[in-house]
Amino acid sequence: KRPRPHLDDKVIVSWNGLAISAFARASQILKSEPTGTRFCFPITGCNPEEYLGVAEKAARFIKEKLYDSSSNRLNHSYRNGPAKAPGFLDDYAFLINGLLDLYEYGGKIEWLMWAAHLQVIQDELFLDKQGGGYFNTPGEDPSVLLRVKEDYDGAEPSGNSVAAINLIRLSSIFDAAKSDGYKCNVEHLLAVFQTRLRELGIALPLMCCAADMLSVPSRKQVVLVGNKESTEFRDMVAAAFSTYDPNRTVIQIDPRNTEEMGFWESNNAIIAQMARSSPPEKPAVAHVCQDFKCSPPVTSADALRVLLNKTVAAATSSAAA
């Protein structure tokens, strides 16, 4: 009799980072599906907002079980406890990507704060400060004789491709002091792989996307200010994601939250000023900006949709020209 095969039930940080991103995005994107559509995963007929809970549960598990706050290091995997293997580039890059989506689509500042912190650790462990780009492994293990830089997006994207997109996204959130550093690192990263991209771009489709994102003169920021628990604010969030725009960053801030205000005061005073100047009687106000040069604010989801459709159409016309 054939023995029952073993079950591979370990938890891997990088794979969970991909799942966190997918669930966070689905929590908003599926809201635009026709009424009555059945969402069959993870629960048949569930509300798309429940997907956000799945993403947050996975992120919290990693933070509690696979992240050592004393050393600021990730472990690679978990099964009956964290494995001894340290996190690789994919673990950091994929998790940062998931946390950025968890913040943009869910709005909790703790995930953005952790993503930014992990980016600092990733740079310390994997960044080739002389040559540019990221090594797959940290340089702390003397038994690793050769450190390589992955240059293929297969069933899983390469760590460098995801890292490039993370850096571009972070650069559109933080002030110039940090933004310039992120842009410098991604420019050096793309320079490392420029021959590969030019001669065989099909091998790195996600990195091609990163190069395209970097070529956009200025990314769009949609800054939503107000009471995150209000129906009006939630409608604004849904409106912000009602159109596809890979060059859009959604920033959510509640001016009553002292932790959020403190974070933005330290990392982007323009956003903090938007929050302070927002009319307190309005439960939700939206600003659509290019490099934080903003159009007049709108106070309804419908008005935000109209404004976003105009900016997408303008960008498309400009690209065609």
Short mmCIF file of N, CA, C and O in Angstrom, two decimals, residues 122-178:
data_model
loop_
_atom_site.label_atom_id
_atom_site.label_comp_id
_atom_site.label_asym_id
_atom_site.label_seq_id
_atom_site.Cartn_x
_atom_site.Cartn_y
_atom_site.Cartn_z
N GLN A 122 16.10 45.65 5.00
CA GLN A 122 16.43 45.00 3.72
C GLN A 122 17.66 45.65 3.09
O GLN A 122 18.55 44.96 2.58
N ASP A 123 17.72 46.97 3.13
CA ASP A 123 18.87 47.67 2.57
C ASP A 123 20.15 47.32 3.32
O ASP A 123 21.22 47.16 2.72
N GLU A 124 20.05 47.19 4.63
CA GLU A 124 21.23 46.85 5.42
C GLU A 124 21.75 45.44 5.10
O GLU A 124 22.96 45.21 5.03
N LEU A 125 20.83 44.51 4.88
CA LEU A 125 21.20 43.10 4.73
C LEU A 125 21.55 42.71 3.30
O LEU A 125 22.42 41.86 3.08
N PHE A 126 20.86 43.29 2.32
CA PHE A 126 20.94 42.76 0.96
C PHE A 126 21.44 43.74 -0.09
O PHE A 126 21.84 43.31 -1.18
N LEU A 127 21.40 45.03 0.17
CA LEU A 127 21.74 46.01 -0.86
C LEU A 127 23.23 45.96 -1.20
O LEU A 127 24.08 45.97 -0.31
N ASP A 128 23.52 45.91 -2.49
CA ASP A 128 24.90 46.04 -2.97
C ASP A 128 25.18 47.53 -3.10
O ASP A 128 24.81 48.16 -4.09
N LYS A 129 25.82 48.09 -2.10
CA LYS A 129 26.00 49.54 -2.05
C LYS A 129 26.96 50.05 -3.12
O LYS A 129 26.92 51.22 -3.49
N GLN A 130 27.83 49.18 -3.62
CA GLN A 130 28.75 49.60 -4.67
C GLN A 130 28.17 49.33 -6.06
O GLN A 130 28.20 50.20 -6.94
N GLY A 131 27.63 48.14 -6.25
CA GLY A 131 27.19 47.75 -7.59
C GLY A 131 25.73 48.02 -7.89
O GLY A 131 25.33 48.05 -9.05
N GLY A 132 24.90 48.21 -6.85
CA GLY A 132 23.47 48.40 -7.06
C GLY A 132 22.72 47.09 -7.07
O GLY A 132 23.28 46.02 -7.32
N GLY A 133 21.43 47.15 -6.80
CA GLY A 133 20.60 45.95 -6.76
C GLY A 133 20.75 45.23 -5.43
O GLY A 133 21.51 45.64 -4.54
N TYR A 134 20.00 44.13 -5.31
CA TYR A 134 19.97 43.38 -4.05
C TYR A 134 20.43 41.94 -4.26
O TYR A 134 20.05 41.28 -5.23
N PHE A 135 21.26 41.47 -3.33
CA PHE A 135 21.63 40.07 -3.30
C PHE A 135 20.47 39.25 -2.72
O PHE A 135 19.65 39.76 -1.96
N ASN A 136 20.43 37.97 -3.07
CA ASN A 136 19.35 37.10 -2.56
C ASN A 136 19.53 36.76 -1.09
O ASN A 136 18.55 36.47 -0.40
N THR A 137 20.77 36.73 -0.64
CA THR A 137 21.07 36.30 0.73
C THR A 137 21.78 37.41 1.48
O THR A 137 22.48 38.24 0.88
N PRO A 138 21.64 37.44 2.81
CA PRO A 138 22.39 38.42 3.59
C PRO A 138 23.87 38.06 3.61
O PRO A 138 24.25 36.92 3.33
N GLY A 139 24.70 39.01 3.91
CA GLY A 139 26.14 38.76 3.89
C GLY A 139 26.70 38.33 5.22
O GLY A 139 27.91 38.47 5.45
N GLU A 140 25.86 37.80 6.09
CA GLU A 140 26.29 37.47 7.45
C GLU A 140 26.75 36.03 7.60
O GLU A 140 27.32 35.67 8.63
N ASP A 141 26.48 35.18 6.60
CA ASP A 141 26.81 33.76 6.71
C ASP A 141 28.10 33.48 5.94
O ASP A 141 28.12 33.53 4.70
N PRO A 142 29.20 33.16 6.63
CA PRO A 142 30.48 32.93 5.93
C PRO A 142 30.48 31.67 5.06
O PRO A 142 31.35 31.51 4.21
N SER A 143 29.49 30.79 5.26
CA SER A 143 29.44 29.56 4.46
C SER A 143 28.90 29.82 3.05
O SER A 143 29.04 28.98 2.16
N VAL A 144 28.28 30.98 2.84
CA VAL A 144 27.77 31.34 1.51
C VAL A 144 28.92 31.98 0.74
O VAL A 144 29.34 33.10 1.02
N LEU A 145 29.44 31.25 -0.25
CA LEU A 145 30.63 31.71 -0.97
C LEU A 145 30.29 32.68 -2.10
O LEU A 145 31.13 33.49 -2.49
N LEU A 146 29.09 32.58 -2.63
CA LEU A 146 28.72 33.43 -3.76
C LEU A 146 27.32 33.99 -3.54
O LEU A 146 26.37 33.23 -3.36
N ARG A 147 27.21 35.29 -3.54
CA ARG A 147 25.91 35.95 -3.39
C ARG A 147 25.44 36.39 -4.77
O ARG A 147 26.16 37.11 -5.48
N VAL A 148 24.25 35.97 -5.15
CA VAL A 148 23.75 36.25 -6.49
C VAL A 148 22.58 37.22 -6.42
O VAL A 148 21.97 37.43 -5.36
N LYS A 149 22.27 37.80 -7.58
CA LYS A 149 21.13 38.70 -7.73
C LYS A 149 20.17 38.07 -8.74
O LYS A 149 20.52 37.95 -9.92
N GLU A 150 19.01 37.67 -8.28
CA GLU A 150 18.04 36.99 -9.13
C GLU A 150 17.56 37.91 -10.25
O GLU A 150 17.24 39.08 -10.01
N ASP A 151 17.51 37.37 -11.48
CA ASP A 151 17.11 38.19 -12.62
C ASP A 151 16.08 37.48 -13.48
O ASP A 151 16.11 37.55 -14.71
N TYR A 152 15.14 36.78 -12.83
CA TYR A 152 14.11 36.08 -13.59
C TYR A 152 12.79 36.12 -12.83
O TYR A 152 12.72 35.74 -11.66
N ASP A 153 11.75 36.59 -13.50
CA ASP A 153 10.39 36.56 -12.95
C ASP A 153 9.68 35.34 -13.51
O ASP A 153 9.27 35.32 -14.68
N GLY A 154 9.57 34.31 -12.69
CA GLY A 154 8.90 33.09 -13.13
C GLY A 154 7.55 32.95 -12.47
O GLY A 154 6.75 33.89 -12.44
N ALA A 155 7.28 31.75 -11.93
CA ALA A 155 6.03 31.54 -11.19
C ALA A 155 5.95 32.50 -10.02
O ALA A 155 4.86 32.95 -9.63
N GLU A 156 7.10 32.81 -9.45
CA GLU A 156 7.20 33.88 -8.45
C GLU A 156 8.07 34.98 -9.05
O GLU A 156 9.03 34.70 -9.76
N PRO A 157 7.75 36.23 -8.77
CA PRO A 157 8.62 37.31 -9.26
C PRO A 157 9.95 37.28 -8.53
O PRO A 157 10.08 36.72 -7.44
N SER A 158 10.95 37.88 -9.13
CA SER A 158 12.24 37.95 -8.45
C SER A 158 12.20 39.00 -7.35
O SER A 158 11.42 39.96 -7.40
N GLY A 159 13.04 38.80 -6.35
CA GLY A 159 13.09 39.76 -5.25
C GLY A 159 13.46 41.15 -5.71
O GLY A 159 12.96 42.16 -5.19
N ASN A 160 14.35 41.25 -6.71
CA ASN A 160 14.76 42.56 -7.20
C ASN A 160 13.62 43.28 -7.92
O ASN A 160 13.48 44.50 -7.81
N SER A 161 12.79 42.54 -8.65
CA SER A 161 11.66 43.17 -9.34
C SER A 161 10.67 43.74 -8.33
O SER A 161 10.20 44.88 -8.47
N VAL A 162 10.35 42.95 -7.31
CA VAL A 162 9.41 43.42 -6.30
C VAL A 162 10.02 44.57 -5.50
O VAL A 162 9.35 45.56 -5.19
N ALA A 163 11.31 44.46 -5.19
CA ALA A 163 11.98 45.52 -4.44
C ALA A 163 11.96 46.83 -5.22
O ALA A 163 11.79 47.91 -4.63
N ALA A 164 12.13 46.76 -6.54
CA ALA A 164 12.11 47.98 -7.36
C ALA A 164 10.75 48.68 -7.25
O ALA A 164 10.68 49.91 -7.07
N ILE A 165 9.68 47.91 -7.34
CA ILE A 165 8.35 48.51 -7.24
C ILE A 165 8.11 49.05 -5.84
O ILE A 165 7.53 50.13 -5.66
N ASN A 166 8.58 48.33 -4.82
CA ASN A 166 8.43 48.83 -3.45
C ASN A 166 9.10 50.20 -3.28
O ASN A 166 8.54 51.11 -2.66
N LEU A 167 10.30 50.33 -3.82
CA LEU A 167 11.03 51.59 -3.68
C LEU A 167 10.30 52.74 -4.37
O LEU A 167 10.24 53.86 -3.85
N ILE A 168 9.73 52.46 -5.53
CA ILE A 168 8.99 53.49 -6.25
C ILE A 168 7.75 53.90 -5.46
O ILE A 168 7.43 55.09 -5.34
N ARG A 169 7.06 52.92 -4.90
CA ARG A 169 5.86 53.22 -4.12
C ARG A 169 6.21 54.02 -2.86
O ARG A 169 5.52 54.98 -2.51
N LEU A 170 7.27 53.63 -2.18
CA LEU A 170 7.68 54.35 -0.98
C LEU A 170 8.10 55.78 -1.31
O LEU A 170 7.85 56.71 -0.54
N SER A 171 8.73 55.96 -2.47
CA SER A 171 9.20 57.30 -2.84
C SER A 171 8.04 58.26 -3.06
O SER A 171 8.22 59.48 -2.96
N SER A 172 6.85 57.73 -3.36
CA SER A 172 5.70 58.60 -3.59
C SER A 172 4.91 58.87 -2.31
O SER A 172 3.91 59.58 -2.35
N ILE A 173 5.36 58.31 -1.20
CA ILE A 173 4.68 58.50 0.08
C ILE A 173 5.45 59.45 0.99
O ILE A 173 4.86 60.32 1.63
N PHE A 174 6.76 59.31 1.01
CA PHE A 174 7.57 60.06 1.97
C PHE A 174 8.07 61.38 1.37
O PHE A 174 8.00 61.60 0.16
N ASP A 175 8.57 62.24 2.25
CA ASP A 175 9.06 63.54 1.79
C ASP A 175 10.36 63.39 1.01
O ASP A 175 10.93 62.29 0.91
N ALA A 176 10.84 64.50 0.47
CA ALA A 176 11.98 64.45 -0.45
C ALA A 176 13.23 63.86 0.18
O ALA A 176 14.01 63.19 -0.50
N ALA A 177 13.42 64.09 1.48
CA ALA A 177 14.63 63.60 2.13
C ALA A 177 14.77 62.08 2.00
O ALA A 177 15.86 61.56 1.73
N LYS A 178 13.66 61.36 2.17
CA LYS A 178 13.69 59.90 2.03
C LYS A 178 13.38 59.48 0.60
O LYS A 178 13.93 58.49 0.11
#
